[in-house]
Every structure is written in structure tokens, then in C-alpha cells.
Coordinates of C-alpha atoms and ligand atoms in Angstrom, one line a residue:
X818 CA 3.9 20.1 1.3
X819 CA 1.9 17.2 2.5
X820 CA 2.3 13.6 1.3
X821 CA -0.2 10.9 2.0
X822 CA 0.0 7.1 1.9
X823 CA -2.2 4.3 0.6
X824 CA -1.4 1.1 2.4
X825 CA -1.5 -1.9 0.0
X826 CA -0.8 -4.9 2.2
X827 CA -4.3 -6.2 2.0
X828 CA -4.6 -6.1 -1.8
X829 CA -1.6 -5.4 -4.1
X830 CA 1.1 -6.6 -1.8
X831 CA -0.9 -9.7 -0.9
X832 CA -1.6 -10.3 -4.6
X833 CA 2.0 -9.6 -5.9
X834 CA 3.8 -11.6 -3.2
X835 CA 1.5 -14.4 -2.1
X836 CA -1.0 -14.8 -4.9
X837 CA -3.7 -13.2 -2.8
X838 CA -3.9 -16.1 -0.3
X839 CA -4.3 -14.0 2.9
X840 CA -7.5 -15.2 4.6
X841 CA -9.6 -12.7 6.5
X842 CA -9.0 -14.3 9.9
X843 CA -5.2 -13.9 9.5
X844 CA -5.4 -10.0 9.4
X845 CA -8.7 -9.4 11.3
X846 CA -7.0 -8.5 14.6
X847 CA -4.8 -5.8 13.1
X848 CA -7.6 -3.9 11.4
X849 CA -8.6 -1.7 14.4
X850 CA -4.9 -0.8 14.8
X851 CA -4.5 0.0 11.1
X852 CA -7.5 2.2 11.5
X853 CA -5.4 4.5 13.7
X854 CA -2.4 4.8 11.4
X855 CA -3.5 7.9 9.4
X856 CA -3.4 6.3 6.0
X857 CA -5.0 8.2 3.1
X858 CA -6.7 4.9 2.3
X859 CA -6.3 1.2 2.7
X860 CA -6.5 -0.8 -0.6
X861 CA -8.3 -4.0 0.3
X862 CA -10.4 -5.2 -2.6
X863 CA -10.1 -5.9 -6.4
X864 CA -10.4 -8.6 -9.0
X865 CA -7.8 -11.0 -7.5
X866 CA -9.0 -10.6 -3.9
X867 CA -12.5 -11.3 -5.0
X868 CA -11.5 -14.3 -7.1
X869 CA -9.2 -15.8 -4.5
X870 CA -11.9 -15.4 -1.7
X871 CA -14.4 -17.5 -3.7
X872 CA -11.9 -19.9 -5.3
X873 CA -9.3 -20.7 -2.6
X874 CA -10.3 -19.2 0.7
X875 CA -14.0 -20.2 0.9
X876 CA -14.9 -16.6 1.9
X877 CA -17.7 -14.4 0.6
X878 CA -15.8 -11.4 -0.8
X879 CA -18.7 -9.1 0.0
X880 CA -18.8 -10.3 3.6
X881 CA -15.0 -9.7 3.8
X882 CA -15.5 -6.1 2.7
X883 CA -18.4 -5.6 5.2
X884 CA -16.2 -7.0 8.1
X885 CA -13.2 -4.8 7.1
X886 CA -15.4 -1.7 7.0
X887 CA -16.8 -2.5 10.5
X888 CA -13.3 -3.0 11.9
X889 CA -11.9 0.2 10.5
X890 CA -14.7 2.8 10.3
X891 CA -12.3 5.8 10.2
X892 CA -10.2 4.7 7.2
X893 CA -11.1 5.1 3.6
X894 CA -11.3 1.7 2.0
X895 CA -10.2 1.5 -1.6
X896 CA -10.7 -1.0 -4.4
X897 CA -9.3 -1.5 -7.9
X898 CA -11.9 -1.8 -10.7
X899 CA -11.2 -2.5 -14.4
X900 CA -13.8 -0.1 -15.7
X901 CA -16.3 -1.8 -18.0
X902 CA -14.5 -5.1 -17.3
X903 CA -15.2 -4.9 -13.6
X904 CA -13.0 -7.6 -12.0
X905 CA -12.2 -9.5 -15.2
X906 CA -11.2 -9.1 -18.8
X907 CA -14.5 -9.1 -20.7
X908 CA -16.9 -6.2 -21.1
X909 CA -20.1 -6.3 -19.0
X910 CA -23.3 -4.5 -19.9
X911 CA -23.9 -1.2 -18.2
X912 CA -26.6 -2.4 -15.8
X913 CA -24.2 -4.9 -14.3
X914 CA -21.4 -2.3 -14.0
X915 CA -23.8 0.1 -12.2
X916 CA -25.1 -2.5 -9.8
X917 CA -21.6 -3.6 -9.0
X918 CA -20.4 -0.1 -8.2
X919 CA -23.5 0.7 -6.2
X920 CA -23.2 -2.3 -4.0
X921 CA -19.4 -1.9 -3.6
X922 CA -20.0 1.6 -2.3
X923 CA -22.9 0.5 -0.1
X924 CA -20.7 -2.3 1.2
X925 CA -18.0 0.1 2.4
X926 CA -15.8 1.2 -0.5
X927 CA -14.9 4.9 -0.3
X928 CA -12.5 5.2 -3.2
X929 CA -12.7 3.3 -6.5
X930 CA -9.6 3.3 -8.5
X931 CA -10.9 2.8 -12.0
X932 CA -8.7 2.0 -15.0
X933 CA -8.8 0.6 -18.5
X934 CA -5.9 -1.3 -20.1
X935 CA -6.1 0.8 -23.2
X936 CA -6.9 4.1 -21.5
X937 CA -10.1 4.2 -23.6
X938 CA -12.3 6.6 -21.6
X939 CA -15.5 5.1 -23.0
X940 CA -14.7 2.0 -20.9
X941 CA -14.6 4.1 -17.8
X942 CA -17.5 6.5 -18.1
X943 CA -20.3 4.3 -16.6
X944 CA -18.3 3.1 -13.7
X945 CA -17.1 6.7 -12.9
X946 CA -20.6 8.1 -13.3
X947 CA -22.1 5.5 -10.9
X948 CA -19.3 6.0 -8.4
X949 CA -19.9 9.8 -8.3
X950 CA -23.7 9.2 -8.1
X951 CA -23.2 7.1 -5.0
X952 CA -21.1 9.7 -3.3
X953 CA -17.8 7.9 -3.5
X954 CA -14.5 9.1 -4.8
X955 CA -13.5 8.1 -8.4
X956 CA -9.8 7.9 -8.7
X957 CA -9.3 7.5 -12.4
X958 CA -6.1 5.7 -13.3
X959 CA -3.8 6.1 -16.3
X960 CA -2.3 2.7 -17.4
X961 CA 1.3 3.8 -17.7
X962 CA 3.4 2.8 -20.6
X963 CA 6.0 4.3 -23.0
X964 CA 5.8 4.3 -26.8
X965 CA 6.1 6.8 -29.6
X966 CA 2.3 7.5 -29.3
X967 CA 2.4 7.9 -25.5
X968 CA 3.6 11.5 -25.0
X969 CA 3.5 13.8 -22.0
X970 CA 1.1 16.0 -24.0
X971 CA -1.3 13.1 -24.6
X972 CA -1.1 11.9 -21.0
X973 CA -1.9 15.5 -19.9
X974 CA -4.8 15.7 -22.3
X975 CA -6.1 12.3 -21.0
X976 CA -5.9 13.6 -17.4
X977 CA -7.9 16.7 -18.4
X978 CA -10.6 14.5 -19.9
X979 CA -10.6 12.4 -16.8
X980 CA -11.2 15.5 -14.7
X981 CA -14.1 16.4 -16.9
X982 CA -15.6 12.9 -16.4
X983 CA -15.7 13.5 -12.7
X984 CA -12.4 12.2 -11.4
X985 CA -11.7 13.0 -7.7
X986 CA -8.0 12.3 -8.3
X987 CA -5.7 11.0 -11.1
X988 CA -3.7 7.9 -10.5
X989 CA -0.6 7.0 -12.5
X990 CA -0.7 3.3 -12.5
X991 CA 2.6 1.6 -13.4
X992 CA 1.7 -2.0 -12.9
X993 CA 5.0 -3.3 -14.3
X994 CA 7.3 -1.2 -12.2
X995 CA 9.1 0.2 -15.2
X996 CA 8.5 3.9 -14.6
X997 CA 11.8 5.7 -14.0
X998 CA 12.3 8.6 -11.6
X999 CA 12.7 11.0 -14.5
X1000 CA 9.6 9.8 -16.2
X1001 CA 7.6 10.1 -13.0
X1002 CA 8.9 13.6 -12.4
X1003 CA 8.0 14.7 -15.9
X1004 CA 4.6 13.0 -16.0
X1005 CA 3.5 14.1 -12.5
X1006 CA 4.5 17.7 -13.4
X1007 CA 2.6 17.6 -16.7
X1008 CA -0.5 16.2 -15.1
X1009 CA -0.3 18.7 -12.2
X1010 CA -0.1 21.5 -14.8
X1011 CA -3.1 20.2 -16.7
X1012 CA -5.5 19.5 -13.9
X1013 CA -6.5 20.7 -10.6
X1014 CA -6.7 17.4 -8.8
X1015 CA -4.6 15.3 -6.4
X1016 CA -2.2 13.0 -8.2
X1017 CA -1.6 9.4 -6.9
X1018 CA 1.4 7.3 -7.8
X1019 CA 1.2 3.5 -8.0
X1020 CA 4.3 1.5 -9.0
X1021 CA 6.1 -1.8 -8.1
X1022 CA 9.6 -2.5 -6.9
X1023 CA 10.2 -5.2 -9.5
X1024 CA 13.0 -3.4 -11.3
X1025 CA 14.4 -1.6 -8.3
X1026 CA 13.2 1.9 -9.4
X1027 CA 10.2 2.4 -7.2
X1028 CA 11.7 4.2 -4.2
X1029 CA 13.4 6.7 -6.4
X1030 CA 10.4 7.0 -8.7
X1031 CA 8.1 7.7 -5.7
X1032 CA 10.5 10.3 -4.4
X1033 CA 10.7 12.1 -7.7
X1034 CA 6.9 11.9 -8.1
X1035 CA 6.6 13.6 -4.7
X1036 CA 9.1 16.2 -5.7
X1037 CA 7.0 16.9 -8.8
X1038 CA 3.9 17.3 -6.6
X1039 CA 2.3 13.9 -6.2
X1040 CA -0.1 14.0 -3.3
X1041 CA -0.5 10.3 -2.5
X1042 CA 1.9 7.3 -3.0
X1043 CA 1.1 3.6 -2.7
X1044 CA 3.3 1.7 -0.3
X1045 CA 3.2 -1.6 1.6
X1046 CA 4.2 -2.3 5.2
X1047 CA 7.9 -3.2 5.0
X1048 CA 7.7 -6.9 5.6
X1049 CA 5.3 -7.2 2.6
X1050 CA 7.2 -4.6 0.4
X1051 CA 9.8 -4.8 -2.2
X1052 CA 10.3 -7.1 -5.2
X1053 CA 7.0 -7.4 -7.1
X1054 CA 5.2 -5.5 -4.4
X1055 CA 5.2 -1.8 -3.5
X1056 CA 8.0 0.2 -1.8
X1057 CA 8.0 0.1 2.0
X1058 CA 5.7 2.5 3.9
X1059 CA 8.2 3.0 6.8
X1060 CA 11.1 3.8 4.5
X1061 CA 9.3 6.5 2.6
X1062 CA 7.7 7.9 5.8
X1063 CA 11.3 8.2 7.2
X1064 CA 12.9 9.7 4.1
X1065 CA 10.1 12.2 3.2
X1066 CA 9.7 13.4 6.8
X1067 CA 13.4 14.2 6.9
X1068 CA 13.1 16.1 3.6
X1069 CA 10.5 18.3 5.3
X1070 CA 7.3 16.9 3.9
X1071 CA 4.2 16.9 6.2
X1072 CA 3.5 13.2 6.8
X1073 CA 0.6 12.4 9.1
X1074 CA 1.3 8.7 9.7
X1075 CA 1.5 7.6 13.3
X1076 CA 4.9 5.8 13.4
X1077 CA 4.1 3.8 16.5
X1078 CA 1.0 2.3 14.8
X1079 CA 2.9 1.9 11.5
X1080 CA 5.5 -0.2 13.3
X1081 CA 2.9 -2.2 15.1
X1082 CA 1.3 -3.1 11.8
X1083 CA 4.6 -4.3 10.5
X1084 CA 5.3 -6.3 13.6
X1085 CA 1.9 -8.0 13.2
X1086 CA 2.5 -9.0 9.5
X1087 CA 6.1 -10.2 10.0
X1088 CA 5.3 -13.7 11.4
X1089 CA 2.7 -14.1 8.7
X1090 CA 5.3 -13.3 6.1
X1091 CA 7.7 -15.8 7.6
X1092 CA 5.0 -18.4 7.7
X1093 CA 4.4 -18.0 3.9
X1094 CA 8.1 -18.1 3.3
X1095 CA 8.4 -21.3 5.2
X1096 CA 5.4 -22.9 3.4
X1097 CA 6.9 -21.9 0.0
X1098 CA 3.9 -19.9 -1.0
X1099 CA 6.1 -16.8 -0.8
X1100 CA 9.1 -17.4 -3.1
X1101 CA 12.1 -15.3 -2.1
X1102 CA 12.7 -14.6 -5.8
X1103 CA 9.7 -12.4 -6.0
X1104 CA 11.1 -10.2 -3.2
X1105 CA 14.3 -9.6 -5.1
X1106 CA 15.1 -7.0 -7.8
X1107 CA 14.9 -8.1 -11.4
X1108 CA 16.1 -5.6 -14.0
X1109 CA 15.2 -7.7 -17.1
X1110 CA 12.1 -5.7 -17.7
X1111 CA 14.2 -2.6 -18.3
X1112 CA 16.4 -4.4 -20.9
X1113 CA 13.6 -5.9 -22.9
X1114 CA 10.9 -3.3 -22.2
X1115 CA 8.7 -6.2 -21.3
X1116 CA 7.1 -6.4 -17.8
X1117 CA 8.6 -9.2 -15.6
X1118 CA 5.4 -11.2 -15.5
X1119 CA 5.1 -11.2 -19.2
X1120 CA 8.7 -12.3 -19.7
X1121 CA 8.2 -15.3 -17.4
X1122 CA 5.0 -16.2 -19.3
X1123 CA 7.0 -16.1 -22.6
X1124 CA 9.7 -18.3 -21.2
X1125 CA 7.2 -20.9 -19.9
X1126 CA 5.3 -20.9 -23.2
X1127 CA 8.4 -21.6 -25.2
X1128 CA 9.5 -24.3 -22.7
X1129 CA 6.2 -26.0 -23.1
X1130 CA 6.6 -26.1 -26.9
X1131 CA 10.3 -27.2 -26.5
X1132 CA 11.4 -24.0 -28.2
X1133 CA 13.3 -22.1 -25.5
X1134 CA 16.1 -21.7 -28.0
X1135 CA 13.9 -19.2 -29.9
X1136 CA 13.6 -16.8 -26.9
X1137 CA 15.9 -14.1 -28.5
X1138 CA 13.7 -14.1 -31.7
X1139 CA 10.6 -13.8 -29.6
X1140 CA 12.0 -10.9 -27.6
X1141 CA 12.7 -9.1 -30.9
X1142 CA 9.3 -10.0 -32.3
X1143 CA 7.3 -8.8 -29.2
X1144 CA 7.8 -5.1 -29.6
X1145 CA 7.0 -5.5 -33.3
X1146 CA 3.7 -7.1 -32.5
X1147 CA 3.0 -4.4 -30.0
X1148 CA 3.7 -1.7 -32.7
X1149 CA 1.4 -3.5 -35.2
X1150 CA -1.4 -3.4 -32.6
X1151 CA -1.0 0.3 -32.1
X1152 CA 1.2 0.3 -28.9
X1153 CA -1.2 -1.0 -26.3
X1154 CA 0.2 -0.9 -22.7
X1155 CA 1.6 -4.3 -21.9
X1156 CA -0.9 -5.1 -19.0
X1157 CA -3.4 -8.0 -18.8
X1158 CA -5.0 -8.9 -21.1
X1159 CA -2.9 -7.1 -23.7
X1160 CA 0.4 -8.5 -22.4
X1161 CA -0.9 -12.1 -22.9
X1162 CA -2.3 -11.2 -26.4
X1163 CA 0.9 -9.7 -27.6
X1164 CA 3.1 -12.5 -26.1
X1165 CA 1.1 -15.4 -27.6
X1166 CA 1.0 -13.7 -31.0
X1167 CA 4.8 -13.0 -30.9
X1168 CA 5.5 -16.7 -30.0
X1169 CA 3.1 -17.8 -32.9
X1170 CA 4.7 -15.5 -35.4
X1171 CA 8.2 -16.9 -34.6
X1172 CA 7.3 -20.6 -34.3
X1173 CA 5.1 -20.6 -37.4
X1174 CA 7.9 -19.1 -39.5
X1175 CA 5.5 -16.6 -40.9
X1176 CA 4.1 -13.5 -39.2
X1177 CA 0.3 -13.6 -38.5
X1178 CA -0.1 -17.0 -40.2
X1179 CA -2.2 -17.8 -37.1
X1180 CA -4.0 -14.9 -35.4
X1181 CA -5.3 -15.5 -31.9
X1182 CA -9.1 -15.0 -31.4
X1183 CA -8.4 -12.3 -28.8
X1184 CA -6.2 -10.4 -31.2
X1185 CA -9.0 -10.6 -33.7
X1186 CA -11.5 -9.3 -31.2
X1187 CA -9.0 -6.5 -30.3
X1188 CA -8.7 -5.6 -34.0
X1189 CA -12.5 -5.6 -34.3
X1190 CA -12.5 -2.9 -31.5
X1191 CA -14.1 -5.1 -28.8
X1192 CA -11.6 -4.0 -26.2
X1193 CA -11.8 -0.4 -27.1
X1194 CA -9.7 1.9 -29.2
X1195 CA -6.1 1.2 -29.8
X1196 CA -3.8 3.9 -28.5
X1197 CA -2.1 4.2 -32.0
X1198 CA -2.9 2.9 -35.4
X1199 CA -3.3 -0.8 -36.0
X1200 CA -1.2 -2.1 -38.9
X1201 CA -3.4 -2.2 -42.0
X1202 CA -2.2 -5.5 -43.3
X1203 CA -2.8 -7.1 -39.9
X1204 CA -6.3 -5.5 -39.9
X1205 CA -7.1 -7.1 -43.3
X1206 CA -5.8 -10.5 -42.2
X1207 CA -7.6 -10.4 -38.9
X1208 CA -11.0 -9.1 -40.1
X1209 CA -11.3 -10.1 -43.7
X1210 CA -14.6 -8.5 -44.9
X1211 CA -15.8 -7.9 -41.3
X1212 CA -16.3 -4.3 -40.2
X1213 CA -14.7 -3.2 -37.0
X1214 CA -16.9 -1.9 -34.1
X1215 CA -16.6 1.8 -33.9
X1216 CA -19.1 2.5 -31.1
X1217 CA -18.5 1.9 -27.4
X1218 CA -18.5 -1.9 -27.2
X1219 CA -20.7 -2.1 -24.1
X1220 CA -23.5 -0.4 -26.1
X1221 CA -23.8 -3.6 -28.1
X1222 CA -24.5 -5.7 -24.9
X1223 CA -28.0 -6.6 -23.6
X1224 CA -28.8 -5.9 -19.9
X1225 CA -27.9 -8.9 -17.8
X1226 CA -28.5 -8.4 -14.1
X1227 CA -32.2 -9.1 -13.7
X1228 CA -32.1 -12.0 -16.1
X1229 CA -29.2 -13.6 -14.1
X1230 CA -30.9 -12.9 -10.8
X1231 CA -34.1 -14.7 -12.0
X1232 CA -32.0 -17.7 -13.0
X1233 CA -30.4 -17.9 -9.6
X1234 CA -33.6 -18.1 -7.5
X1235 CA -33.0 -20.2 -4.5
X1236 CA -29.2 -20.1 -5.0
X1237 CA -28.3 -16.5 -4.7
X1238 CA -29.1 -15.0 -1.3
X1239 CA -28.9 -11.4 -2.4
X1240 CA -27.8 -9.1 -5.2
X1241 CA -24.2 -9.4 -4.1
X1242 CA -24.3 -13.1 -4.8
X1243 CA -25.8 -12.4 -8.2
X1244 CA -22.8 -10.2 -9.0
X1245 CA -20.3 -12.8 -7.6
X1246 CA -21.9 -15.2 -10.1
X1247 CA -21.8 -12.8 -13.0
X1248 CA -18.1 -12.1 -12.3
X1249 CA -17.0 -15.7 -11.7
X1250 CA -19.8 -18.1 -12.7
X1251 CA -18.2 -21.5 -12.1
X1252 CA -16.3 -20.5 -9.0
X1253 CA -19.3 -18.8 -7.5
X1254 CA -21.5 -21.8 -8.2
X1255 CA -19.0 -24.1 -6.3
X1256 CA -18.8 -21.6 -3.5
X1257 CA -22.6 -21.4 -3.2
X1258 CA -22.9 -25.2 -3.1
X1259 CA -20.2 -25.5 -0.4
X1260 CA -21.8 -22.7 1.6
X1261 CA -25.2 -24.5 1.4
X1262 CA -23.7 -27.8 2.5
X1263 CA -22.0 -26.1 5.5
X1264 CA -25.3 -24.5 6.5
X1265 CA -27.2 -27.8 6.2
X1266 CA -24.6 -29.5 8.4
X1267 CA -25.1 -26.8 11.1
X1268 CA -28.9 -27.2 10.9
X1269 CA -28.6 -31.0 11.2
X1270 CA -26.2 -30.7 14.1
X1271 CA -28.6 -28.4 15.9
X1272 CA -31.6 -30.6 15.5
X1273 CA -29.7 -33.7 16.6
X1274 CA -28.6 -31.8 19.7
X1275 CA -32.2 -30.8 20.5
X1276 CA -33.3 -34.4 20.1
X1277 CA -30.6 -35.6 22.5
X1278 CA -31.7 -33.2 25.1
X1279 CA -35.2 -34.6 25.0
Ligands
CO1200 CO1 -0.2 -2.8 -8.8

């Protein structure tokens, strides 16, 4: 049996440990080395990397992608895409989704991991279709969660539908790191029985389960696991590449990773890790194990949000009540997976329900939009009373929400004449308007400075 590895140091590990602050020039030199490691793929792009490039690093995310591709031509580059939400949390019209996928593939992405927070396949179909059309690999991801409506049978049926849609592989995406070894074993087995596709496992070390979960997933037939070079592994990041290579090889699995290269990659990133530790950007706490998510069935990130929300309202004493209310709100909403933006929606509503002394006295506007069907279909049934309170006489949307949106790309492009240099710029603007605007202005100012400098030089020479 062969096991392959997706290295996440450039995307998820970077995002989970150091808030995606790794600038291109810091890892540029190691790319030609990484290109020889024998990874199944290198995950290097996604919503947070894109946002951070524009917002904090003054980098064009598209240029970063093109440079990574040029430096590692033999390795498949992978990105994370939120289906119809692209890099954010709102739905975009189909023309924008298609353009984004097309230019991502042209720019160097080989594998698009596409997911939807609610596992509503209607939110994935256009992105998947365009991926396949452009000759890239659509790895369709299941947002993993547990609830009475999330059964092995349903997950297997979902994987079957994903195969029909054109998936090149099925990824089990456990963004909260709560999937247990047993759950992974059972789920990978069920999906392997249902479809004829490679299965990829993505999890996080947060609760300490990830190494065992990865091992049991492999035992059940998982073909690819997501790991991070060891100095950027553990805690809220992925399990370590080197550790799993060592253990799986010894168990007799075929592992085609060049260990010398793999160790060189880690030696390169170690001083970078130490630098971020020294600067405080990397908090040792996020590298540790935190089992609270297992006790409360709430992802770690959501729990810290709840605590800070309550502290801000001087109500930290009500935490226990909020922790009891949170699963009730989730049940009322039809058991959505607790991932962004659902985790925030459920958390804020639970806090309001407790602090107002009456359930659903105030209903957040996002919860109302969710009840209207603007995020897609709820996995289970939404509580009828809540529906009545949230919608009043309004009718919920029953169609695919993106069908209600007008095309946007050409209109936006026309409005950016003289500002956007190319279609990639237009997409950066559509994804993050204010941040992109600032980035474009800074880029223009820098270019003008260069021109001025050159002219002055010429004049001096005369
Ligand atoms: Co992740």
C-alpha cells in the first residue's frame, strides 16, 4: 500500500501557527529543494494567504503563486477554495467563480480542494465544473462534523454524489481537529466502499488526536494525508511529516518521500520558526495540546471566541450556561458543522440567548440569512419556531442562492479601468475590495517613485 503526503507548511501550518504572516522572500530559497521531496502536492494558496498577502505583506497573491510555480515546476500546487464563496464567506455569482478558478489554474494551481461549510453540493458544482474544464484536479472536501444527522451512510452518499460531480479525489476535512482515530477508520472505510477515488485526510493536532487519526485513516485505506514539516507541526497545525513518514515506512507502507530533502526542508524552516517565537507572533500555546474541544464538542477557535465575547460584555461568569446553550442552538439550526462562518453564527446567537434571558429575543442578521437559505441547505431540519421568528412572513430561498445573483466580473472590471492591471487584479478587488484598493494605491506609489528615481538619475548623468 502506498501513502502520499501533502505538505502544508506554506498554507495551513503558516495560517494556523503564525496567522499567515510568512512573506514570499522568507521561503523562496527552499522551493527548489521542496520540489525534489516527492510530495503528492504542496498546499500553498487559499483565502487567508490571499488576504494576508494583500493586507499585511504588500504582496500580489497572484504573483506569489506564479513565482512558486516557476520555482517548483515538478510539484503539484494545491489551493483551498470555499466553493461558491471563493476565498470569503459570501456567495459570488457564477461568472466570478468561473473566472477565479480559470485564472488560478492558469496561474499554476494543479489541485483545487473545494469545500462548502454546509456540504451543500449546489455550492460546489460551478467551481468543480470549471476546475475540470480547465484540466485541473478537483478534490472535493467533506466538512467533517458529528451529529445525529451526520451518519456514515450519509457521508458515503455524499461522497458518491461528489464522484458524480467530477471529483478527482475525496478529502475528509476536519478543520477543528476533533476527528477520533475510530471515526477516521470508519469514515474512510465507508467512503472507500462507496467510491472509486483516492481519499485524502486533513486534520489538525489541536486535541492531540491527529497522529493516531492519520494512522487509522491510512489503515482504512486513505491514500493521501496532510502533514507539515515538523518545526511547523503540532498544536493547531498538522501532524509532522517526518514522524508519519518514519512510522508508516516501518509499518510497511510504500512512501516515496526523499528523507534527505525532507530533513533539509525542516532545517530551513527551523530558524524561521524560532524567529517568530522570539518575536511573539508564534505563541507557544498554539503549539500545545488542548483537549477542551473534546469535552465541549466545540472547536478550540470557537471556544476562545466565546470566552473573549463574554469577557467583552463583562459576563465571563455565564460561560457554563453558554456552553450548554451552544449545542442547543446548533441543533435548532439543523446541525451545521461548526466551521467559519457557522461557528461564529452559532456562538454569537448562544451568547445572545443567554445574556438576553430569552432564547432568540434577538436574532443575528447572519442567522436570519441562514434561515432564509442564503448559505445553502441546512444538514438537518431548522427548528420551526426559530424559522417563524427569523423569517416572519418572508419565504425562504429554495433555489441555489447563486442563481439569484447578477454577473459581476465585467461590470467590476469596467469600474477599475486604470486601477486594475489585469483580470487577476479585478478578482483580488472582488474578493477583498478595500484591502485590494489600498494595495493597488501602494503599488502605484511605489512604481511612481521608481520612475522618478530613474528620471532624476538620467538628468544627473547629463
Ligand atoms: Co485545516
